[in-house]
């Protein structure tokens, strides 16, 4: 895609938004990993842990971007991303296993390992949104990671306060997933028809959001039933 075109900037914004919506957890991980350190070492753990995590994430995303040229991997990646978009709507707490480090190196290592384990969804989503553009991957991560580290606690509060932000994030992921599937070489001729392309994209977004809403309403109902039984 042409450098600094409208398409370039819209893809970059999508990547930054995906990073923010999926990486709100990273601030919690960083806080948990560094909480036992002396104050002056906490900042170092955050900076070096984040730098290591960014490095690994850039390499992993670039590898996935290259892999997406392999036949059928756009389809597999797209379907996986639909699942990630759905899971985002029914999030459960993934931080139980995060142990805090007692030394600077232990904390840095915990941040890097936890980020790598939690960042798989992020890597697939960013690779899909970048459509093979290496510069977009690197720029998107460089812009969003500092925002995540220093601003994601605010972002987490916003998500908790305005539930619709998560649904917007899930819709963006579902949209990215649908586009990944349409980029699969075997389907290219079919999706050159704009009507088929947009119908498919809208359908994927609607199904993902509807599945999330349905699961959440069922969960809420069962919680209410259990609480009424216990009274």
mmCIF file of C-alpha atoms in Angstrom:
data_model
loop_
_atom_site.group_PDB
_atom_site.id
_atom_site.type_symbol
_atom_site.label_atom_id
_atom_site.label_comp_id
_atom_site.label_asym_id
_atom_site.label_seq_id
_atom_site.Cartn_x
_atom_site.Cartn_y
_atom_site.Cartn_z
ATOM 1 C CA UNK A 1 0.000 0.000 0.000
ATOM 2 C CA UNK A 2 1.148 3.539 -0.781
ATOM 3 C CA UNK A 3 3.127 5.249 2.001
ATOM 4 C CA UNK A 4 1.152 7.915 3.949
ATOM 5 C CA UNK A 5 -1.983 7.373 1.856
ATOM 6 C CA UNK A 6 -5.480 7.328 3.414
ATOM 7 C CA UNK A 7 -5.381 3.501 3.281
ATOM 8 C CA UNK A 8 -1.992 3.512 5.063
ATOM 9 C CA UNK A 9 -3.202 5.776 7.899
ATOM 10 C CA UNK A 10 -6.505 3.908 8.339
ATOM 11 C CA UNK A 11 -4.556 0.607 8.621
ATOM 12 C CA UNK A 12 -2.138 2.245 11.104
ATOM 13 C CA UNK A 13 -5.056 3.530 13.225
ATOM 14 C CA UNK A 14 -6.610 0.045 13.146
ATOM 15 C CA UNK A 15 -3.323 -1.494 14.361
ATOM 16 C CA UNK A 16 -2.946 1.052 17.196
ATOM 17 C CA UNK A 17 -6.581 0.495 18.256
ATOM 18 C CA UNK A 18 -6.155 -3.308 18.155
ATOM 19 C CA UNK A 19 -2.998 -2.969 20.271
ATOM 20 C CA UNK A 20 -4.847 -0.851 22.827
ATOM 21 C CA UNK A 21 -7.953 -3.028 23.039
ATOM 22 C CA UNK A 22 -5.956 -6.272 23.330
ATOM 23 C CA UNK A 23 -3.071 -4.960 25.427
ATOM 24 C CA UNK A 24 -4.976 -3.399 28.306
ATOM 25 C CA UNK A 25 -4.007 -6.582 30.173
ATOM 26 C CA UNK A 26 -0.312 -5.830 29.736
ATOM 27 C CA UNK A 27 -0.355 -2.964 32.231
ATOM 28 C CA UNK A 28 -1.813 -5.335 34.822
ATOM 29 C CA UNK A 29 0.906 -7.913 34.033
ATOM 30 C CA UNK A 30 3.630 -5.265 34.339
ATOM 31 C CA UNK A 31 2.200 -4.017 37.641
ATOM 32 C CA UNK A 32 1.926 -7.537 39.070
ATOM 33 C CA UNK A 33 5.424 -8.550 37.952
ATOM 34 C CA UNK A 34 7.138 -5.474 39.415
ATOM 35 C CA UNK A 35 5.096 -4.954 42.582
ATOM 36 C CA UNK A 36 7.654 -6.471 45.020
ATOM 37 C CA UNK A 37 10.590 -4.390 43.777
ATOM 38 C CA UNK A 38 11.895 -1.233 45.470
ATOM 39 C CA UNK A 39 10.362 1.959 43.955
ATOM 40 C CA UNK A 40 13.535 2.958 42.054
ATOM 41 C CA UNK A 41 13.797 -0.487 40.421
ATOM 42 C CA UNK A 42 10.115 -0.666 39.411
ATOM 43 C CA UNK A 43 10.596 1.938 36.674
ATOM 44 C CA UNK A 44 13.630 0.031 35.289
ATOM 45 C CA UNK A 45 11.651 -3.242 35.288
ATOM 46 C CA UNK A 46 8.798 -1.564 33.399
ATOM 47 C CA UNK A 47 11.121 0.035 30.795
ATOM 48 C CA UNK A 48 13.366 -3.008 30.173
ATOM 49 C CA UNK A 49 10.525 -5.527 30.411
ATOM 50 C CA UNK A 50 8.496 -3.511 27.911
ATOM 51 C CA UNK A 51 11.488 -3.071 25.563
ATOM 52 C CA UNK A 52 12.062 -6.857 25.564
ATOM 53 C CA UNK A 53 8.358 -7.525 25.033
ATOM 54 C CA UNK A 54 8.184 -5.055 22.113
ATOM 55 C CA UNK A 55 11.243 -6.631 20.464
ATOM 56 C CA UNK A 56 9.788 -10.137 20.690
ATOM 57 C CA UNK A 57 6.390 -8.919 19.507
ATOM 58 C CA UNK A 58 7.814 -7.126 16.433
ATOM 59 C CA UNK A 59 9.795 -10.258 15.427
ATOM 60 C CA UNK A 60 6.773 -12.539 16.017
ATOM 61 C CA UNK A 61 4.418 -10.255 14.046
ATOM 62 C CA UNK A 62 6.842 -9.967 11.103
ATOM 63 C CA UNK A 63 7.149 -13.777 11.036
ATOM 64 C CA UNK A 64 3.350 -14.128 10.979
ATOM 65 C CA UNK A 65 3.125 -11.490 8.186
ATOM 66 C CA UNK A 66 5.513 -13.631 6.100
ATOM 67 C CA UNK A 67 3.617 -16.831 6.950
ATOM 68 C CA UNK A 68 0.354 -15.316 5.700
ATOM 69 C CA UNK A 69 1.689 -15.758 2.151
ATOM 70 C CA UNK A 70 1.429 -19.536 2.651
ATOM 71 C CA UNK A 71 -1.802 -20.947 1.100
ATOM 72 C CA UNK A 72 -4.808 -21.187 3.463
ATOM 73 C CA UNK A 73 -3.055 -19.420 6.368
ATOM 74 C CA UNK A 74 -5.095 -16.242 5.809
ATOM 75 C CA UNK A 75 -8.211 -18.385 6.273
ATOM 76 C CA UNK A 76 -6.820 -20.066 9.428
ATOM 77 C CA UNK A 77 -5.609 -16.707 10.842
ATOM 78 C CA UNK A 78 -8.959 -15.068 10.053
ATOM 79 C CA UNK A 79 -10.973 -17.819 11.770
ATOM 80 C CA UNK A 80 -8.638 -17.650 14.790
ATOM 81 C CA UNK A 81 -9.138 -13.883 14.921
ATOM 82 C CA UNK A 82 -12.944 -14.298 14.874
ATOM 83 C CA UNK A 83 -12.526 -16.532 17.967
ATOM 84 C CA UNK A 84 -10.277 -13.869 19.615
ATOM 85 C CA UNK A 85 -12.910 -11.172 18.873
ATOM 86 C CA UNK A 86 -15.564 -13.376 20.503
ATOM 87 C CA UNK A 87 -13.331 -14.164 23.530
ATOM 88 C CA UNK A 88 -12.714 -10.425 24.016
ATOM 89 C CA UNK A 89 -16.452 -9.963 24.681
ATOM 90 C CA UNK A 90 -16.625 -12.760 27.270
ATOM 91 C CA UNK A 91 -13.305 -12.016 28.979
ATOM 92 C CA UNK A 92 -12.325 -13.877 32.118
ATOM 93 C CA UNK A 93 -9.421 -12.950 34.396
ATOM 94 C CA UNK A 94 -6.173 -14.353 32.912
ATOM 95 C CA UNK A 95 -3.787 -13.040 35.581
ATOM 96 C CA UNK A 96 -3.957 -15.735 38.258
ATOM 97 C CA UNK A 97 -0.617 -17.278 37.317
ATOM 98 C CA UNK A 98 1.436 -14.048 37.211
ATOM 99 C CA UNK A 99 4.009 -14.107 40.016
ATOM 100 C CA UNK A 100 5.851 -10.992 41.115
ATOM 101 C CA UNK A 101 9.656 -11.030 40.891
ATOM 102 C CA UNK A 102 11.917 -10.323 43.865
ATOM 103 C CA UNK A 103 14.824 -9.092 41.716
ATOM 104 C CA UNK A 104 14.955 -6.703 38.768
ATOM 105 C CA UNK A 105 15.923 -9.486 36.344
ATOM 106 C CA UNK A 106 13.121 -11.812 37.587
ATOM 107 C CA UNK A 107 10.552 -9.050 37.073
ATOM 108 C CA UNK A 108 11.859 -8.212 33.573
ATOM 109 C CA UNK A 109 11.790 -11.912 32.649
ATOM 110 C CA UNK A 110 8.218 -12.311 33.989
ATOM 111 C CA UNK A 111 7.022 -9.268 31.997
ATOM 112 C CA UNK A 112 8.603 -10.565 28.761
ATOM 113 C CA UNK A 113 7.357 -14.175 29.163
ATOM 114 C CA UNK A 114 3.831 -13.138 30.223
ATOM 115 C CA UNK A 115 3.604 -10.613 27.379
ATOM 116 C CA UNK A 116 4.779 -13.216 24.842
ATOM 117 C CA UNK A 117 2.171 -15.718 26.095
ATOM 118 C CA UNK A 118 -0.644 -13.153 26.157
ATOM 119 C CA UNK A 119 0.425 -11.389 22.965
ATOM 120 C CA UNK A 120 -0.365 -14.201 20.504
ATOM 121 C CA UNK A 121 -3.839 -12.807 19.779
ATOM 122 C CA UNK A 122 -2.317 -9.349 19.333
ATOM 123 C CA UNK A 123 0.317 -10.656 16.892
ATOM 124 C CA UNK A 124 -2.286 -12.384 14.681
ATOM 125 C CA UNK A 125 -4.579 -9.326 14.717
ATOM 126 C CA UNK A 126 -1.788 -6.849 13.862
ATOM 127 C CA UNK A 127 -0.406 -9.098 11.108
ATOM 128 C CA UNK A 128 -3.910 -9.321 9.594
ATOM 129 C CA UNK A 129 -4.482 -5.559 9.733
ATOM 130 C CA UNK A 130 -1.051 -4.790 8.211
ATOM 131 C CA UNK A 131 -1.723 -6.791 4.998
ATOM 132 C CA UNK A 132 1.949 -7.651 4.603
ATOM 133 C CA UNK A 133 3.310 -4.136 5.242
ATOM 134 C CA UNK A 134 6.371 -4.390 7.536
ATOM 135 C CA UNK A 135 6.533 -0.626 8.156
ATOM 136 C CA UNK A 136 2.929 -0.644 9.427
ATOM 137 C CA UNK A 137 3.708 -3.443 11.898
ATOM 138 C CA UNK A 138 6.751 -1.666 13.349
ATOM 139 C CA UNK A 139 5.133 1.818 13.396
ATOM 140 C CA UNK A 140 1.926 0.495 14.963
ATOM 141 C CA UNK A 141 3.797 -1.246 17.781
ATOM 142 C CA UNK A 142 6.182 1.680 18.395
ATOM 143 C CA UNK A 143 3.222 4.097 18.702
ATOM 144 C CA UNK A 144 0.931 1.894 20.777
ATOM 145 C CA UNK A 145 3.274 0.154 23.238
ATOM 146 C CA UNK A 146 4.348 3.332 25.151
ATOM 147 C CA UNK A 147 0.653 4.306 25.244
ATOM 148 C CA UNK A 148 -0.192 0.863 26.623
ATOM 149 C CA UNK A 149 2.530 0.983 29.303
ATOM 150 C CA UNK A 150 1.783 4.460 30.602
ATOM 151 C CA UNK A 151 -1.830 4.886 29.590
ATOM 152 C CA UNK A 152 -3.510 1.500 29.676
ATOM 153 C CA UNK A 153 -4.532 1.799 33.328
ATOM 154 C CA UNK A 154 -6.664 4.765 32.175
ATOM 155 C CA UNK A 155 -7.808 2.697 29.166
ATOM 156 C CA UNK A 156 -8.816 -0.195 31.478
ATOM 157 C CA UNK A 157 -10.872 2.244 33.587
ATOM 158 C CA UNK A 158 -12.538 3.555 30.414
ATOM 159 C CA UNK A 159 -13.401 -0.002 29.297
ATOM 160 C CA UNK A 160 -14.851 -0.792 32.726
ATOM 161 C CA UNK A 161 -16.886 2.418 32.659
ATOM 162 C CA UNK A 162 -18.007 2.312 29.014
ATOM 163 C CA UNK A 163 -18.740 -1.299 28.115
ATOM 164 C CA UNK A 164 -19.431 -0.379 24.472
ATOM 165 C CA UNK A 165 -15.667 0.227 23.874
ATOM 166 C CA UNK A 166 -15.082 -3.544 24.128
ATOM 167 C CA UNK A 167 -17.833 -4.145 21.561
ATOM 168 C CA UNK A 168 -16.239 -1.594 19.195
ATOM 169 C CA UNK A 169 -12.889 -3.385 19.687
ATOM 170 C CA UNK A 170 -14.472 -6.763 18.996
ATOM 171 C CA UNK A 171 -16.144 -5.378 15.849
ATOM 172 C CA UNK A 172 -12.766 -4.023 14.609
ATOM 173 C CA UNK A 173 -11.177 -7.455 15.214
ATOM 174 C CA UNK A 174 -14.054 -9.250 13.458
ATOM 175 C CA UNK A 175 -13.746 -6.791 10.532
ATOM 176 C CA UNK A 176 -9.966 -7.457 10.353
ATOM 177 C CA UNK A 177 -10.641 -11.218 10.506
ATOM 178 C CA UNK A 178 -13.171 -11.037 7.659
ATOM 179 C CA UNK A 179 -10.717 -9.044 5.525
ATOM 180 C CA UNK A 180 -7.987 -11.629 6.249
ATOM 181 C CA UNK A 181 -10.277 -14.410 5.009
ATOM 182 C CA UNK A 182 -11.159 -12.425 1.848
ATOM 183 C CA UNK A 183 -7.407 -11.999 1.159
ATOM 184 C CA UNK A 184 -7.039 -15.782 0.905
ATOM 185 C CA UNK A 185 -5.834 -16.385 -2.679
ATOM 186 C CA UNK A 186 -8.354 -19.189 -3.299
ATOM 187 C CA UNK A 187 -11.289 -16.839 -2.550
ATOM 188 C CA UNK A 188 -9.890 -13.744 -4.275
ATOM 189 C CA UNK A 189 -11.971 -14.017 -7.468
ATOM 190 C CA UNK A 190 -15.209 -14.479 -5.481
ATOM 191 C CA UNK A 191 -14.545 -11.485 -3.199
ATOM 192 C CA UNK A 192 -13.573 -9.145 -6.048
ATOM 193 C CA UNK A 193 -17.324 -8.615 -6.254
ATOM 194 C CA UNK A 194 -17.858 -5.721 -3.796
ATOM 195 C CA UNK A 195 -21.364 -6.880 -2.874
ATOM 196 C CA UNK A 196 -20.087 -10.320 -1.823
ATOM 197 C CA UNK A 197 -17.099 -8.745 -0.030
ATOM 198 C CA UNK A 198 -19.105 -6.281 2.105
ATOM 199 C CA UNK A 199 -21.944 -8.760 2.752
ATOM 200 C CA UNK A 200 -19.386 -11.248 4.102
ATOM 201 C CA UNK A 201 -17.593 -8.622 6.253
ATOM 202 C CA UNK A 202 -20.876 -7.334 7.763
ATOM 203 C CA UNK A 203 -22.095 -10.908 8.384
ATOM 204 C CA UNK A 204 -18.876 -11.879 10.251
ATOM 205 C CA UNK A 205 -19.073 -8.733 12.438
ATOM 206 C CA UNK A 206 -22.791 -9.267 13.236
ATOM 207 C CA UNK A 207 -22.362 -13.001 14.049
ATOM 208 C CA UNK A 208 -19.354 -12.299 16.328
ATOM 209 C CA UNK A 209 -21.114 -9.526 18.264
ATOM 210 C CA UNK A 210 -24.375 -11.499 18.490
ATOM 211 C CA UNK A 211 -22.524 -14.586 19.816
ATOM 212 C CA UNK A 212 -20.781 -12.446 22.464
ATOM 213 C CA UNK A 213 -24.020 -10.751 23.542
ATOM 214 C CA UNK A 214 -25.860 -14.080 23.707
ATOM 215 C CA UNK A 215 -23.097 -15.736 25.799
ATOM 216 C CA UNK A 216 -22.946 -12.746 28.181
ATOM 217 C CA UNK A 217 -26.741 -12.649 28.649
ATOM 218 C CA UNK A 218 -26.809 -16.424 29.340
ATOM 219 C CA UNK A 219 -23.973 -16.070 31.865
ATOM 220 C CA UNK A 220 -25.762 -13.165 33.584
ATOM 221 C CA UNK A 221 -28.979 -15.200 33.727
ATOM 222 C CA UNK A 222 -27.259 -18.230 35.294
ATOM 223 C CA UNK A 223 -25.521 -15.988 37.883
ATOM 224 C CA UNK A 224 -28.892 -14.434 38.787
ATOM 225 C CA UNK A 225 -30.481 -17.888 39.080
ATOM 226 C CA UNK A 226 -27.679 -19.125 41.348
ATOM 227 C CA UNK A 227 -27.883 -16.056 43.588
ATOM 228 C CA UNK A 228 -31.693 -16.344 43.877
ATOM 229 C CA UNK A 229 -31.330 -20.053 44.781
ATOM 230 C CA UNK A 230 -28.804 -19.277 47.539
ATOM 231 C CA UNK A 231 -31.161 -16.683 49.184
#
